[in-house]
């Protein structure tokens, strides 16, 4: 009997700087209901979806910074989303800024949680590959200060057995790194769920800004193919406080093919019925890791951080 | 001053089982001259290019097997290619079956060499990711016995400084594995040169045979983008002893874009003028490894060979 999981990607349009979490959660609930109407059991929401993408702002006051974070989850603002999902019998992933007291200090992470159909948080991922910078670029249209406001994730790339599937999570820039998918592939992942906020233009002019959509798809399609898993990539899109965000949410099959794709840069649900057994085809053939991988030659990947030219 | 290297991919059409090495070398010399006429300084030839793709045949007699291998390089058959390249002031890579006495035993590798403009072999790569099987499938149109006839390569993925560039090599199935490109990326590779022989259909029916061209391009484009390097992928194409081989040779830019592509499944030269400084753009930004990689979370990649599901 084939295992089929209907998933939804719930893309959102822009979130204004002054838009309240309660208002955002109302939008997410609408998307959740639309996904339910299309048979979805599991909904993927974008990265940092409860507020505008605040790492574009230079801030120095820690209280002002911390106001963008959630110190508990669920909380008063998000509880209605949890309640509605339980009522509908649906699970979801949610991206938000996590503030946590651990080991006697306050820590800040760019986090995604996996919530089961009973409203229970059963998985937590903290973004490993933080893009951008930590210094003040000054007179630019917007900045990208993830390296200032977040610590790199400390939980690795776990895979959970839930919804009768092997599920993993990643966030935004993680999707460009083959290591992200491979560490989960080595845990037999079948569905990678990831949200993103990707400015179409950087703070300073960049050579490849015009290729943002191509690079987005290339990264996720390659990750899906090379690990024989589904990838559900879900954007926040549109013009958010004068920053144009890439939309282009897609669902990729284990073949690397795109099987669902958003048409707008606004609030929009895409769905696909994932035949999880399709993952086995290449996991047992061209990407049978046990038969073909040669770890004796991969040492540099986990022992060397930066590139070193030959002879140096 | 920008560094520009004009490279050629010298695709070949099929090579008949009874076609002599001397005859094949004559074809390679024609391709070399065509590449020279288009300004190329470095030519990439396909995998195992001196003979038909012999791993499709089940053989048990070791002398019969060894007859497909080269026990010295250059040898009488290939010397004219080396001589002509020296005369034209060109370098090249060449794929062939290597038989070597090492450590008191006879060893067999699927090898590619890098030859400088003086005819000197300055680099050697032995294919790490051997596809196919080692058992006899019996009554099938053809087999894929690389795991029977070759040992996995023992030289890793070296990068050489030559032609004023950082050069690496890979062979065929290696191109589907992100580890291949990443190990070279960590050595600051700027041009990955690879040849391939890819049957359009496997010995047995496969789900994804119709996607062979898509997977070929996806793998090389992702490898180029994610390591900000050029990839020169060169096929043996066409109908070879009733086995239809994927052509589709391409040159990918560090952006992941395809900048040259073969039009035929026969002998054909493609070229591109590689601006090597373009590699620096993403090597110093989104793929600045030193700034963004988090090796503390990559351990599984080099410590675990096969996939293990969660909870097992």
XYZ file of C-alpha atoms in Angstrom:
624
model
C 0.000 0.000 0.000
C 1.482 3.310 -0.981
C 2.026 5.997 1.613
C 0.525 9.298 0.435
C 0.844 12.546 2.360
C -0.940 15.636 1.075
C 1.145 18.682 1.975
C 0.570 22.362 1.429
C 2.948 25.257 1.093
C 1.306 28.367 2.531
C 3.080 31.287 0.922
C 2.408 34.737 2.322
C 2.636 38.136 0.744
C 4.423 40.975 2.513
C 3.934 41.687 6.211
C 4.016 45.356 7.089
C 6.347 46.597 9.848
C 3.366 47.669 11.940
C 1.245 44.576 11.251
C 0.432 42.806 14.530
C 1.156 39.159 15.145
C -2.558 38.615 15.744
C -3.335 39.967 12.311
C -0.671 37.803 10.694
C -1.982 34.738 12.512
C -5.420 35.524 11.091
C -3.920 35.339 7.599
C -2.173 32.072 8.446
C -5.455 30.603 9.681
C -7.095 31.492 6.374
C -4.277 29.731 4.534
C -4.578 26.738 6.871
C -8.276 26.461 6.057
C -7.615 26.753 2.324
C -5.049 23.971 2.634
C -7.540 21.842 4.559
C -10.123 22.318 1.815
C -7.596 20.834 -0.588
C -6.977 17.782 1.570
C -3.666 18.783 3.154
C -2.637 17.167 6.427
C 0.576 19.159 6.847
C 1.168 22.831 6.060
C 4.541 24.546 5.639
C 4.620 28.246 6.567
C 7.476 30.647 5.669
C 10.534 31.707 7.658
C 10.059 34.378 10.366
C 6.419 34.597 9.361
C 4.961 36.376 12.385
C 6.454 39.794 11.601
C 8.040 41.786 8.841
C 11.590 40.653 8.020
C 13.207 42.711 10.788
C 16.874 41.794 10.064
C 16.730 44.473 7.384
C 16.823 47.149 10.128
C 19.891 48.277 12.078
C 18.973 48.319 15.754
C 21.164 48.742 18.813
C 18.689 48.717 21.691
C 18.373 45.119 22.875
C 14.805 45.611 24.090
C 13.841 46.905 20.648
C 15.515 43.869 19.062
C 13.958 41.401 21.468
C 10.489 42.740 20.742
C 10.692 40.940 17.368
C 11.271 37.584 19.115
C 8.931 35.045 20.731
C 9.929 33.932 24.212
C 7.304 31.191 24.326
C 5.520 29.098 21.729
C 2.608 28.856 21.451
C 1.837 32.234 22.948
C -1.264 34.383 23.100
C -0.886 35.582 19.514
C -0.241 32.180 17.945
C -2.570 30.040 20.076
C -5.492 30.532 17.647
C -3.405 28.938 14.865
C -2.577 25.947 17.058
C -6.251 25.635 18.072
C -7.547 25.784 14.515
C -4.998 23.219 13.336
C -6.084 20.815 16.109
C -9.719 21.395 15.169
C -8.935 20.574 11.539
C -6.647 17.663 12.423
C -3.653 19.203 10.678
C 0.044 19.561 11.401
C 2.263 22.455 10.367
C 5.728 23.977 10.446
C 6.122 27.584 11.553
C 9.128 29.883 11.269
C 9.721 32.519 13.942
C 12.410 34.363 15.879
C 13.106 32.368 19.038
C 14.358 33.935 22.252
C 15.318 31.366 24.858
C 17.090 31.246 28.200
C 19.575 28.370 28.035
C 22.640 27.722 30.165
C 22.141 30.940 32.087
C 22.118 33.228 29.056
C 19.653 34.626 26.598
C 19.940 33.156 23.123
C 18.430 34.180 19.796
C 17.712 31.779 16.951
C 15.966 31.783 13.579
C 13.757 28.776 14.256
C 11.209 26.484 12.678
C 9.001 24.113 14.635
C 7.115 21.016 13.552
C 3.686 20.720 15.185
C 1.660 17.515 15.065
C -2.100 17.236 14.493
C -2.672 17.460 18.247
C -0.981 20.850 18.579
C 2.157 19.384 20.120
C 5.600 20.672 19.103
C 7.435 17.496 18.078
C 10.405 18.981 16.230
C 12.578 22.066 16.412
C 15.171 23.302 13.941
C 17.411 26.354 14.352
C 18.837 27.893 11.163
C 22.450 26.847 10.653
C 23.495 28.902 7.609
C 22.950 32.539 8.534
C 23.463 34.844 5.541
C 24.218 38.527 5.481
C 26.473 40.530 7.772
C 26.758 41.831 11.336
C 28.242 45.262 10.620
C 26.295 48.434 9.879
C 26.297 49.128 6.134
C 24.900 52.591 6.787
C 23.325 54.354 3.828
C 21.748 51.457 1.929
C 18.054 50.813 1.172
C 18.022 47.947 3.675
C 20.476 45.654 5.403
C 20.645 41.906 6.004
C 21.681 41.542 9.642
C 20.969 37.911 10.396
C 24.548 37.440 11.558
C 23.972 40.242 14.111
C 20.608 39.174 15.508
C 20.899 35.377 15.538
C 23.319 32.702 16.691
C 23.942 29.872 14.233
C 21.622 26.965 15.017
C 22.934 24.431 17.507
C 20.670 21.464 16.789
C 22.107 20.190 13.504
C 19.665 18.891 10.892
C 17.457 16.344 12.690
C 14.948 14.098 10.954
C 11.728 13.044 12.666
C 9.371 10.165 12.018
C 5.884 11.698 11.917
C 2.888 11.729 9.579
C 4.117 8.264 8.500
C 7.141 9.931 6.847
C 10.729 10.936 7.603
C 10.559 14.721 7.924
C 13.262 17.369 8.096
C 13.392 21.158 8.173
C 15.672 23.891 6.869
C 15.379 27.661 6.581
C 16.056 30.000 3.659
C 19.807 30.232 2.967
C 20.213 26.624 4.181
C 18.643 25.566 0.885
C 21.669 26.730 -1.131
C 24.031 24.389 0.747
C 24.167 20.752 -0.351
C 25.301 19.806 3.153
C 21.827 20.716 4.447
C 20.061 18.105 2.359
C 22.826 15.505 2.617
C 22.924 15.435 6.428
C 19.172 14.802 6.338
C 19.527 12.388 3.416
C 21.841 10.305 5.592
C 18.916 10.062 8.013
C 16.706 8.816 5.179
C 14.685 12.025 4.908
C 11.636 11.884 2.655
C 10.306 15.439 2.946
C 12.385 18.573 3.582
C 10.218 21.526 4.607
C 11.701 24.991 4.397
C 10.548 28.582 4.482
C 12.386 31.589 3.125
C 12.551 35.405 2.883
C 14.817 36.262 -0.049
C 15.305 39.888 -1.099
C 15.445 40.179 -4.882
C 18.247 42.703 -4.513
C 20.956 42.844 -1.868
C 21.880 45.882 0.220
C 24.570 46.597 -2.361
C 24.437 45.786 -6.103
C 25.128 42.114 -6.808
C 26.138 40.440 -10.055
C 23.507 37.742 -9.947
C 20.404 39.513 -8.647
C 18.599 38.778 -11.919
C 19.061 35.028 -11.349
C 17.335 34.851 -7.942
C 14.472 32.685 -9.158
C 16.790 30.339 -11.098
C 19.094 29.879 -8.097
C 16.152 29.274 -5.803
C 14.811 26.495 -7.985
C 18.206 25.039 -8.880
C 19.158 24.634 -5.216
C 15.948 22.934 -4.164
C 15.628 20.749 -7.259
C 19.208 19.533 -6.853
C 18.695 18.868 -3.138
C 15.560 16.840 -3.914
C 17.141 14.821 -6.730
C 20.454 14.153 -5.015
C 18.760 12.856 -1.865
C 15.677 11.382 -3.515
C 13.287 13.325 -1.301
C 10.536 15.879 -1.648
C 11.358 19.518 -0.925
C 8.608 21.940 0.039
C 9.980 25.486 -0.265
C 7.686 28.273 0.889
C 8.294 31.995 0.456
C 7.253 35.236 1.924
C 6.960 37.296 -1.296
C 6.057 40.731 -2.530
C 7.057 44.278 -1.670
C 7.648 44.442 2.066
C 8.641 47.872 3.406
C 10.278 48.728 0.062
C 12.180 45.424 -0.070
C 11.097 43.221 -2.962
C 10.956 39.580 -1.833
C 11.279 36.555 -4.086
C 8.084 34.482 -4.146
C 8.252 31.317 -6.286
C 7.245 28.735 -3.682
C 7.629 25.241 -5.107
C 7.265 21.595 -4.243
C 9.957 19.367 -5.771
C 9.638 15.623 -6.296
C 12.408 13.082 -5.592
C 13.110 13.225 -9.337
C 14.001 16.902 -8.933
C 10.967 17.931 -10.969
C 8.762 20.796 -9.811
C 5.296 19.404 -9.127
C 3.620 22.515 -7.678
C 4.459 26.189 -7.953
C 2.960 29.452 -6.711
C 1.598 31.857 -9.315
C 1.552 35.032 -7.215
C 3.719 36.946 -4.762
C 0.907 37.063 -2.219
C -0.941 34.806 0.213
C -1.356 31.564 -1.754
C -1.626 27.863 -1.050
C 0.050 25.229 -3.215
C -0.422 21.527 -2.609
C 0.807 18.153 -3.762
C -0.032 14.577 -2.888
C 3.359 13.106 -1.999
C 3.724 9.416 -2.805
C 6.423 8.721 -0.251
C 7.307 5.380 -1.788
C 8.635 7.251 -4.834
C 11.551 8.285 -2.610
C 12.659 4.669 -2.512
C 13.286 4.461 -6.262
C 16.495 6.432 -6.325
C 17.349 5.792 -2.661
C 17.701 2.156 -3.735
C 19.402 2.799 -7.087
C 21.590 5.683 -8.285
C 21.511 7.247 -4.796
C 21.842 4.082 -2.768
C 24.285 5.714 -0.398
C 25.499 2.476 1.188
C 26.456 1.108 -2.233
C 28.035 4.186 -3.770
C 29.266 6.786 -1.264
C 33.016 6.853 -0.514
C 33.379 8.683 2.777
C 37.143 8.154 2.835
C 37.356 10.972 0.283
C 34.886 13.379 1.920
C 36.942 14.359 4.955
C 37.505 17.980 3.933
C 33.770 18.647 3.972
C 33.534 18.281 7.732
C 37.086 19.246 8.674
C 37.796 22.383 6.631
C 35.529 25.442 6.838
C 36.960 27.839 4.248
C 38.498 27.197 0.839
C 42.280 26.809 0.572
C 43.808 26.993 -2.929
C 46.248 24.265 -4.009
C 49.792 24.846 -2.798
C 48.792 27.071 0.133
C 43.752 42.195 -15.502
C 41.184 39.477 -15.920
C 42.283 35.886 -16.308
C 40.627 34.322 -19.355
C 41.013 30.676 -20.308
C 39.437 29.423 -23.507
C 38.401 25.815 -22.995
C 36.830 23.281 -25.322
C 34.680 20.286 -24.677
C 35.408 17.659 -27.351
C 32.364 15.433 -27.440
C 32.599 12.225 -29.433
C 29.963 10.146 -31.097
C 29.865 6.387 -30.600
C 32.993 4.238 -30.771
C 32.431 0.823 -32.291
C 33.571 -2.296 -30.404
C 36.047 -3.097 -33.171
C 37.293 0.447 -33.674
C 41.042 0.638 -33.019
C 42.625 3.050 -30.554
C 44.616 4.510 -33.431
C 41.442 5.301 -35.285
C 39.857 6.883 -32.215
C 42.984 8.952 -31.620
C 42.694 10.207 -35.185
C 39.194 11.471 -34.355
C 40.472 13.094 -31.165
C 43.212 14.859 -33.122
C 40.596 16.273 -35.501
C 38.636 17.569 -32.519
C 41.816 18.990 -30.991
C 42.529 20.909 -34.191
C 38.953 22.206 -34.357
C 39.295 23.408 -30.767
C 42.590 25.089 -31.603
C 40.954 26.898 -34.506
C 38.505 28.356 -32.001
C 41.245 29.585 -29.686
C 41.105 26.864 -27.044
C 44.150 26.259 -24.848
C 42.666 23.326 -22.929
C 40.467 20.515 -24.277
C 38.319 18.137 -22.237
C 37.788 14.680 -23.758
C 35.155 12.160 -22.569
C 35.433 9.289 -20.113
C 37.003 6.023 -21.354
C 37.339 7.594 -24.759
C 39.860 5.245 -26.381
C 37.456 2.341 -26.842
C 33.795 1.476 -26.843
C 32.236 1.518 -23.363
C 33.360 -2.018 -22.496
C 31.741 -2.247 -18.999
C 28.538 -3.102 -20.816
C 29.943 -6.590 -21.569
C 30.146 -9.486 -19.130
C 33.671 -10.928 -19.347
C 35.388 -13.488 -17.151
C 38.770 -13.960 -18.826
C 41.184 -11.508 -17.214
C 43.302 -11.192 -20.341
C 40.200 -10.302 -22.345
C 39.305 -7.689 -19.715
C 42.802 -6.265 -19.508
C 42.920 -5.790 -23.270
C 40.551 -2.813 -22.773
C 43.046 -1.146 -20.418
C 46.179 0.978 -20.994
C 49.226 -0.106 -19.050
C 51.223 2.964 -20.015
C 50.336 6.517 -20.969
C 51.191 7.874 -23.444
C 51.580 4.690 -25.440
C 52.047 3.981 -29.130
C 48.378 4.572 -29.933
C 47.990 7.846 -28.014
C 51.410 9.384 -28.691
C 50.153 11.161 -31.844
C 47.576 13.024 -29.732
C 50.239 14.120 -27.251
C 52.518 15.176 -30.113
C 49.843 17.188 -31.873
C 48.822 18.937 -28.647
C 52.462 19.939 -28.028
C 52.735 21.190 -31.584
C 49.588 23.303 -31.112
C 50.584 24.431 -27.615
C 47.467 22.962 -26.022
C 46.654 21.034 -22.858
C 43.965 18.397 -22.477
C 42.281 15.912 -20.188
C 41.819 12.337 -21.360
C 39.723 9.554 -19.900
C 40.889 5.949 -20.193
C 40.966 2.590 -18.423
C 44.174 2.488 -16.378
C 45.972 -0.748 -15.519
C 48.801 -0.245 -13.063
C 51.146 -2.355 -10.949
C 51.123 -0.833 -7.457
C 52.108 -2.384 -4.140
C 52.827 -5.704 -5.783
C 49.406 -6.130 -7.366
C 47.621 -5.235 -10.567
C 45.041 -2.523 -10.165
C 42.313 -1.225 -12.492
C 40.949 2.308 -12.436
C 38.629 4.513 -14.490
C 41.065 7.402 -14.870
C 41.392 10.898 -16.268
C 44.705 12.677 -16.737
C 45.532 16.361 -17.089
C 48.244 17.028 -19.654
C 49.991 20.401 -19.921
C 50.922 22.208 -23.130
C 54.323 20.453 -23.141
C 52.789 16.977 -23.206
C 53.546 16.324 -19.544
C 50.989 14.545 -17.346
C 50.572 16.939 -14.427
C 47.400 15.556 -12.844
C 45.701 12.213 -12.394
C 42.212 11.457 -11.116
C 40.696 8.031 -10.544
C 36.897 7.786 -10.541
C 35.550 7.606 -7.001
C 31.822 7.002 -7.545
C 31.536 3.816 -9.583
C 27.953 3.176 -10.718
C 26.342 -0.035 -11.813
C 26.833 -3.521 -10.452
C 29.356 -6.349 -10.256
C 27.021 -9.309 -10.712
C 25.954 -10.838 -14.012
C 22.447 -9.653 -14.946
C 22.297 -12.268 -17.690
C 19.673 -11.738 -20.378
C 19.602 -7.935 -20.664
C 20.474 -5.748 -23.679
C 23.657 -4.600 -21.960
C 25.097 -4.421 -18.460
C 26.868 -1.741 -16.438
C 29.768 -3.528 -14.773
C 31.961 -0.707 -13.569
C 31.874 -2.143 -10.049
C 33.313 -5.397 -11.465
C 36.075 -4.016 -13.647
C 37.332 -1.060 -11.594
C 38.423 -0.305 -8.066
C 37.074 2.931 -6.569
C 39.598 5.718 -7.058
C 42.176 6.137 -4.330
C 43.397 9.667 -5.026
C 40.500 11.730 -3.700
C 39.558 14.896 -5.620
C 42.791 16.863 -6.044
C 42.960 20.396 -7.434
C 45.936 21.571 -9.477
C 47.225 25.029 -10.250
C 47.827 25.079 -14.006
C 46.844 27.211 -16.998
C 46.699 30.080 -14.471
C 43.634 28.455 -12.908
C 42.652 26.018 -10.148
C 41.655 22.865 -12.029
C 39.908 19.692 -10.904
C 38.597 16.552 -12.566
C 35.708 14.155 -12.092
C 34.231 11.353 -14.160
C 30.640 10.580 -15.150
C 28.635 9.426 -12.115
C 30.807 11.615 -9.865
C 28.889 14.580 -11.247
C 25.668 13.519 -9.502
C 27.283 13.687 -6.050
C 27.565 17.096 -4.381
C 30.545 15.812 -2.393
C 32.560 15.690 -5.632
C 32.292 19.408 -6.266
C 32.460 20.401 -2.596
C 35.749 18.636 -1.874
C 37.222 20.509 -4.848
C 35.419 23.718 -3.857
C 37.216 23.549 -0.522
C 40.422 23.628 -2.562
C 39.190 26.764 -4.340
C 38.527 25.010 -7.635
C 37.700 27.271 -10.582
C 37.168 24.723 -13.379
C 35.882 21.151 -12.942
C 36.506 19.050 -16.056
C 34.565 15.833 -16.444
C 33.781 13.313 -19.118
C 30.912 10.866 -19.153
C 29.287 7.848 -20.864
C 25.655 7.732 -19.774
C 23.294 5.129 -21.238
C 19.855 6.626 -21.867
C 18.309 3.432 -20.577
C 19.586 1.089 -17.873
C 20.017 -2.671 -18.199
C 16.563 -2.970 -16.601
C 13.643 -0.505 -16.925
C 14.105 2.538 -14.698
C 11.503 5.062 -13.530
C 13.481 8.121 -14.510
C 15.082 7.176 -17.831
C 13.124 9.967 -19.578
C 14.788 12.547 -17.307
C 18.404 11.686 -18.177
C 19.124 15.037 -19.827
C 17.451 17.011 -17.028
C 19.407 15.163 -14.330
C 22.647 15.613 -16.244
C 22.216 19.368 -16.421
C 20.748 19.765 -12.935
C 23.724 18.020 -11.338
C 26.385 20.033 -13.155
C 24.588 23.368 -12.886
C 24.097 22.903 -9.144
C 27.736 21.876 -8.683
C 28.883 24.976 -10.564
C 26.595 27.375 -8.691
C 27.149 25.944 -5.232
C 30.932 26.093 -5.582
C 31.106 29.152 -7.834
C 33.194 27.381 -10.457
C 32.964 26.453 -14.114
C 31.996 22.878 -14.993
C 32.956 21.442 -18.378
C 30.954 18.251 -18.906
C 31.777 16.252 -22.024
C 29.881 13.237 -23.324
C 30.382 10.298 -25.533
C 26.961 10.273 -27.268
C 25.003 8.391 -29.872
C 24.159 4.758 -30.532
C 27.135 2.646 -29.507
C 26.739 -1.099 -30.063
C 22.951 -0.787 -29.576
C 23.340 1.260 -26.396
C 21.984 4.795 -26.768
C 24.288 7.247 -24.978
C 23.289 10.643 -23.633
C 25.094 13.458 -25.414
C 24.290 16.991 -24.138
C 27.821 18.192 -23.364
C 27.683 21.544 -21.605
C 29.846 24.227 -20.057
C 28.344 25.787 -16.921
C 29.331 29.168 -15.515
C 29.859 29.909 -11.795
C 26.324 31.320 -11.840
C 25.050 27.841 -12.736
C 23.997 29.036 -16.177
C 24.767 26.953 -19.266
C 27.076 28.987 -21.508
C 27.814 26.373 -24.194
C 25.989 23.241 -25.246
C 26.445 20.540 -27.889
C 23.825 20.305 -30.621
C 24.528 16.783 -31.838
C 25.206 13.313 -30.461
C 28.367 13.006 -32.559
C 31.923 14.343 -32.702
C 31.510 18.035 -31.853
C 33.517 20.786 -30.213
C 31.986 23.345 -27.869
C 33.991 26.221 -26.430
C 33.734 29.053 -23.957
C 36.069 31.825 -22.861
C 36.159 31.404 -19.086
C 36.632 34.624 -17.160
C 38.142 33.030 -14.078
C 37.675 36.130 -11.972
C 33.907 35.591 -12.197
C 34.447 32.690 -9.805
C 35.427 35.166 -7.105
C 32.028 36.891 -7.060
C 30.140 34.185 -5.222
C 33.244 32.675 -3.608
C 33.483 35.991 -1.746
C 29.745 36.460 -1.114
C 26.930 33.928 -0.772
C 29.416 31.040 -1.016
C 32.184 32.518 1.085
C 32.782 29.212 2.814
C 34.882 30.664 5.643
C 32.062 33.047 6.561
C 29.096 30.730 6.248
C 29.905 27.005 6.492
C 29.223 25.276 9.830
C 31.296 22.132 9.807
C 30.223 21.172 13.330
C 26.937 20.034 11.768
C 28.374 18.183 8.746
C 29.942 15.249 10.566
C 27.582 12.615 9.188
C 28.695 13.377 5.624
C 32.154 11.975 6.184
C 31.386 9.499 8.966
C 28.255 7.666 7.773
C 28.145 5.899 4.411
C 24.561 4.680 4.101
C 21.294 6.273 5.192
C 19.873 5.370 8.621
C 16.231 6.339 9.304
C 15.393 8.186 12.543
C 14.992 5.897 15.534
C 17.097 3.078 14.064
